[in-house]
Amino acid sequence: MIDEFALIERIRRRIARRDAALEVGPGDDAAAVRLGGGRRLLLTTDALVAGVHFDPARESARDVGWRAVAANVSDVAAMGGRPRWLLLSLSLPEDTAAEWVEELADGFAAAADAAGAVVAGGNLTRARDLALHVTLVGETESAPLRRCGARPGDRLFLSGPVGAAAAGRRGAAAGVRGAHELDRLRLRYLHPPFRLDAAAVLARVASAAIDVSDGLLQDLGHLADASGVGVRLRLAAVPLAFGHPRGDPALALELALGGGEDYELLAAVPVAGVALADRLCAEAGVGLYEIGEAAGDLPPGTLVGIEADGAARPLERRGFRHFDGRER
Amino acid sequence: MIDEFALIERIRRRIARRDAALEVGPGDDAAAVRLGGGRRLLLTTDALVAGVHFDPARESARDVGWRAVAANVSDVAAMGGRPRWLLLSLSLPEDTAAEWVEELADGFAAAADAAGAVVAGGNLTRARDLALHVTLVGETESAPLRRCGARPGDRLFLSGPVGAAAAGRRGAAAGVRGAHELDRLRLRYLHPPFRLDAAAVLARVASAAIDVSDGLLQDLGHLADASGVGVRLRLAAVPLAFGHPRGDPALALELALGGGEDYELLAAVPVAGVALADRLCAEAGVGLYEIGEAAGDLPPGTLVGIEADGAARPLERRGFRHFDGRER
């Protein structure tokens, strides 16, 4: 099986043509298109396929609909934008019950509503796979937050705790105890947050951003690669969504670093902007967690973890690869 | 199996929320969104699934990529707009060759280029189905051409001959003789026209439009339903893409009326606008074929065929239903 990222790169070389309005093309969380007067459209598409990204036997149609919206909202938020219009291209096996599709539409519409977007259109086709291919058109009046803008010295921030989705999926195997705690983690997985308030703050102060969908280390690696910087990650500062006292602390960190599907925002903020970021966060009631910094003295793309005692250790990128559906 | 159009209607009821900017929501060829200053975005999504809409053993990856763009371009043209930005959400079985995907990207990029659009982004996922889910964002400065605007007395026009795709698919069974003629028809199927010049004319004069993708009678029926008018179709005036002298003339008309995948535009033009339409067509080198008229003295949605001798006969809607992949 060919590597997902290599194949994407091969495709990208074939579709290299740009136009003057296309400010950000393929390769970031969303494309950005200039409309004039500082206004930009943000365009992104993402898919949920049964058997790869969800299990219809374990997730309600409503939750699947919600999560399909959330994954796209997260991409627009990572560019510093607001969701506006959604399109849903749905492929259904012949034996799909109409009621299942209606529940899906309910979840999709509820999530659209919560994100401040409306469903503008869609398409329906027969197929073997039950799949949702979603397109979200967003908007921003600021320069889009790209992955490539981080500079040495910039501070790195997370919009919220990570690892809940991974812990929720693993349940007892991850040391999760108690039905209530498991419900909380599963809910966090099924209904990921919309970090639109954090996006509005970051649009004013950040030099770069990406959404944490593949796993913190993998997405940190994408940001480091694109920006040509290394990263020092203060491991004890990473906010853990799952840190059950009877759980395994090493495993909790593992899930936080590699788990995926957190849909938090990861952003770089220049040191000169940190005070403004703090003030804006306080005004908007937004939490941002400082987890490390972009480093010019490390080879570009290198991730180094700093332990509580100051010891440094290299970090391997791990995370979810959409193409083979395996975690690595 | 639930009916495609009934299921779409059930979904639509669940996603009914609009916003002030959404001028045309689900149910037309594309959604339309007001940007201010008369400017509108057009949003549409369409899918090609292997085994339903194409056969990878008989169509090259390049042709599939081209046709996926063409289907979306046709939707934007039918609203009177110009294609601008494309997104491709691709699902691939594990054994897909990277070279096949590259050829697909080549065809997709070439068609985008020919339509004046650029590929802004995409997504890649593993799945059982080889499928392309395409979103096209278009633009227009005119009021979008909806399906619902035709009024009694309006003349009906087609942007080009119909039936080639259906004849090309059937080959000898449709009476097609000779490899050259078959090639011509197959090419017309694999590379449908972009009717963007016709769209620019229609944007200035038409009261309603739809693209002919499901088959002329079915799409004529959609336009008649949405507009609340009947239709008189002059059968001898329907331009036939396939009228081989040794072929069966009744079959040629049959393919033209019910064949599908023509991607021509069907539009209604008020009588007062027909002279202007003629002049604009002459200036732009655009051909429009007058095929009938919207009728207020027939029950809404009724289609009546007028034979060359003036005799009237009711026409049954036939065409391609995407959901079950059968012609009916």
XYZ file of C-alpha atoms in Angstrom, chain A residues 2-291:
290
model
C 1.366 3.351 -0.979
C 1.920 5.878 1.795
C -0.904 8.391 2.214
C 1.277 11.481 2.377
C 3.441 10.363 -0.572
C 0.339 9.808 -2.697
C -1.069 13.201 -1.734
C 2.236 14.768 -2.780
C 2.074 12.945 -6.140
C -1.468 14.189 -6.707
C -0.520 17.698 -5.672
C 2.179 17.907 -8.330
C -0.466 17.181 -10.982
C -2.816 19.940 -9.884
C -0.314 22.711 -9.320
C -2.058 25.450 -11.283
C -3.172 28.434 -9.210
C -5.117 31.581 -9.855
C -4.561 35.036 -8.464
C -7.356 34.688 -5.900
C -6.089 31.396 -4.440
C -4.072 32.546 -1.445
C -3.657 29.095 0.149
C -3.902 26.000 -2.062
C -3.837 22.277 -1.260
C -1.777 21.156 1.725
C -3.103 23.188 4.635
C -6.168 22.584 6.824
C -8.274 24.540 4.329
C -7.751 26.446 1.107
C -8.122 30.234 1.231
C -9.489 32.370 -1.561
C -9.389 36.186 -1.613
C -12.746 37.880 -2.230
C -11.442 41.449 -2.041
C -11.600 43.966 0.824
C -9.649 41.608 3.091
C -12.443 39.068 2.963
C -11.491 35.437 2.342
C -13.323 32.198 1.784
C -11.952 29.073 3.433
C -12.653 25.783 1.647
C -12.195 22.341 3.155
C -13.448 18.801 2.601
C -13.272 15.735 4.813
C -14.869 12.284 4.754
C -16.185 9.743 7.247
C -16.378 6.197 5.862
C -18.099 3.350 7.713
C -15.584 0.715 8.743
C -12.726 3.191 8.531
C -13.762 6.259 10.512
C -16.876 5.027 12.273
C -18.771 1.886 13.171
C -22.511 2.144 12.460
C -23.112 -0.669 14.957
C -21.566 1.333 17.818
C -22.276 4.966 16.894
C -25.679 6.460 16.337
C -26.417 8.049 12.995
C -26.913 11.320 14.846
C -23.412 11.179 16.332
C -21.884 10.316 12.950
C -23.609 13.316 11.385
C -22.375 15.573 14.162
C -18.789 14.346 13.941
C -18.664 14.768 10.156
C -19.469 18.449 10.638
C -17.031 18.779 13.549
C -14.061 17.483 11.551
C -14.620 20.183 8.934
C -15.351 22.933 11.452
C -12.006 22.153 13.055
C -10.204 22.715 9.720
C -11.830 26.106 9.234
C -11.118 27.061 12.863
C -7.454 26.122 12.391
C -7.241 28.711 9.592
C -8.702 31.327 11.944
C -12.120 31.354 10.293
C -15.852 30.957 10.920
C -17.977 28.160 9.365
C -20.680 29.360 6.960
C -22.042 26.817 4.427
C -21.952 23.031 4.365
C -22.428 20.533 1.544
C -22.977 16.813 2.184
C -22.236 14.214 -0.483
C -23.655 11.002 0.900
C -23.069 7.495 -0.426
C -25.449 4.808 0.797
C -25.620 1.036 0.385
C -28.937 -0.177 -1.006
C -30.115 -1.568 2.313
C -29.704 1.663 4.295
C -32.845 2.465 6.263
C -34.429 5.829 5.520
C -34.750 6.393 9.299
C -30.990 6.033 9.720
C -30.449 8.673 7.064
C -32.959 10.986 8.736
C -31.152 10.681 12.074
C -27.888 11.380 10.318
C -29.410 14.501 8.811
C -30.635 15.551 12.279
C -27.143 15.233 13.767
C -25.613 16.986 10.781
C -28.104 19.848 11.015
C -27.691 20.185 14.789
C -23.909 20.395 14.484
C -24.191 22.879 11.612
C -26.459 24.999 13.813
C -24.095 24.825 16.775
C -21.217 25.896 14.528
C -23.162 28.806 13.048
C -23.285 27.223 9.587
C -26.158 26.245 7.327
C -26.520 23.231 5.054
C -26.544 24.690 1.551
C -26.827 21.519 -0.504
C -25.770 17.972 -1.089
C -25.783 14.901 -3.218
C -26.981 11.345 -2.766
C -25.570 8.290 -4.494
C -25.759 4.549 -4.203
C -22.469 2.824 -3.306
C -21.103 -0.101 -1.356
C -19.678 2.192 1.321
C -21.789 4.156 3.739
C -19.823 7.412 3.574
C -20.179 11.123 4.236
C -18.051 13.469 2.173
C -18.481 16.914 3.641
C -17.409 20.280 2.275
C -17.384 23.356 4.480
C -17.062 26.908 3.203
C -15.865 29.276 5.903
C -14.985 32.910 6.018
C -12.370 35.140 7.597
C -11.418 38.812 7.487
C -7.878 38.099 8.719
C -4.928 36.559 6.918
C -5.484 32.784 7.057
C -3.469 30.948 9.728
C -1.201 28.613 7.835
C 0.916 25.728 9.030
C 4.067 27.319 7.660
C 4.223 30.548 9.657
C 5.897 29.453 12.916
C 9.286 31.086 13.606
C 12.039 30.108 16.078
C 11.136 31.322 19.542
C 7.360 31.307 18.929
C 5.402 29.808 21.807
C 3.184 26.805 21.083
C -0.361 26.637 22.453
C -3.133 24.032 22.565
C -6.787 25.047 22.754
C -7.687 22.193 25.095
C -6.770 18.827 26.596
C -5.905 15.947 24.257
C -6.255 12.184 24.448
C -9.940 11.840 25.315
C -10.982 10.395 21.974
C -8.246 7.771 22.107
C -9.024 6.885 25.731
C -12.740 6.733 24.991
C -12.176 4.355 22.088
C -9.944 2.065 24.154
C -12.021 2.140 27.345
C -10.816 -0.311 29.979
C -7.728 -1.143 27.935
C -6.585 2.426 28.508
C -7.195 2.183 32.231
C -10.517 4.010 32.111
C -12.553 3.063 35.195
C -16.257 3.554 35.658
C -19.144 3.984 33.274
C -19.426 7.696 33.990
C -15.806 8.418 33.078
C -16.089 6.261 29.956
C -19.251 8.114 28.919
C -17.490 11.426 29.366
C -14.571 10.338 27.167
C -16.784 8.756 24.517
C -18.915 11.875 24.379
C -15.771 13.933 23.870
C -14.955 11.622 20.939
C -18.456 11.635 19.457
C -19.008 15.369 19.920
C -15.641 17.055 19.462
C -15.491 20.706 20.521
C -15.831 23.605 18.096
C -12.899 25.848 18.981
C -14.322 28.898 17.235
C -13.706 31.329 20.103
C -10.094 30.188 20.306
C -9.859 30.540 16.508
C -11.042 34.148 16.728
C -8.315 34.919 19.290
C -5.631 33.055 17.348
C -6.578 34.822 14.097
C -5.347 38.040 15.797
C -2.143 36.779 17.406
C -0.894 33.489 15.968
C 1.842 33.023 13.364
C 0.718 29.488 12.455
C -1.941 26.926 13.355
C -3.136 23.391 12.595
C -5.923 21.279 13.995
C -5.032 18.234 16.050
C -6.836 15.496 14.173
C -4.077 12.962 13.437
C -2.527 13.074 16.922
C -0.578 15.818 18.684
C 2.897 14.629 17.688
C 1.965 14.013 14.077
C 0.263 17.399 13.690
C 3.075 19.120 15.581
C 5.374 17.457 13.037
C 3.306 18.806 10.106
C 3.529 22.318 11.558
C 7.271 21.977 12.214
C 7.905 20.623 8.694
C 5.880 23.330 6.999
C 7.467 26.098 9.077
C 11.007 24.713 8.849
C 11.504 24.733 12.599
C 12.162 22.178 15.332
C 9.922 21.907 18.378
C 10.600 21.589 22.096
C 7.526 20.117 23.780
C 7.279 20.402 27.572
C 5.740 16.998 28.266
C 4.393 17.882 31.719
C 2.612 20.900 30.244
C 0.540 18.932 27.741
C -3.043 19.102 29.072
C -4.398 15.572 29.474
C -8.061 14.957 28.776
C -7.727 11.630 30.507
C -5.657 11.475 33.654
C -7.660 9.122 35.814
C -5.790 8.706 39.115
C -5.951 4.917 38.913
C -4.919 4.977 35.284
C -1.412 4.591 33.953
C 0.175 8.085 33.724
C 2.570 7.004 30.945
C -0.372 5.659 28.952
C -2.360 8.866 29.523
C 0.539 10.858 28.012
C 0.846 8.314 25.202
C -2.830 8.738 24.301
C -2.490 12.519 24.513
C 0.539 12.579 22.193
C -0.541 9.999 19.635
C -4.256 9.390 20.017
C -5.811 11.542 17.334
C -9.298 12.937 16.704
C -8.979 15.536 19.447
C -9.925 18.401 17.120
C -8.150 20.898 19.338
C -6.175 23.741 17.759
C -2.397 23.865 17.930
C -0.930 27.307 17.289
C 2.337 29.215 17.363
C 2.333 32.713 18.853
C 5.314 35.091 18.608
C 6.651 36.061 22.040
C 5.668 39.672 21.386
C 2.038 38.577 20.961
C 1.687 36.408 24.055
C 0.529 39.227 26.352
C -2.165 40.237 23.850
C -3.178 36.578 23.502
C -3.564 36.344 27.283
C -5.721 39.469 27.376
C -7.921 38.340 24.456
C -8.327 34.898 26.017
C -9.382 36.401 29.316
C -11.898 38.683 27.593
C -13.353 35.865 25.501
C -13.245 33.199 28.205
C -10.930 31.082 26.061
C -8.321 28.742 27.520
C -4.987 28.301 25.765
C -2.361 25.919 27.165
C 1.293 26.725 26.508
C 3.075 23.457 25.716
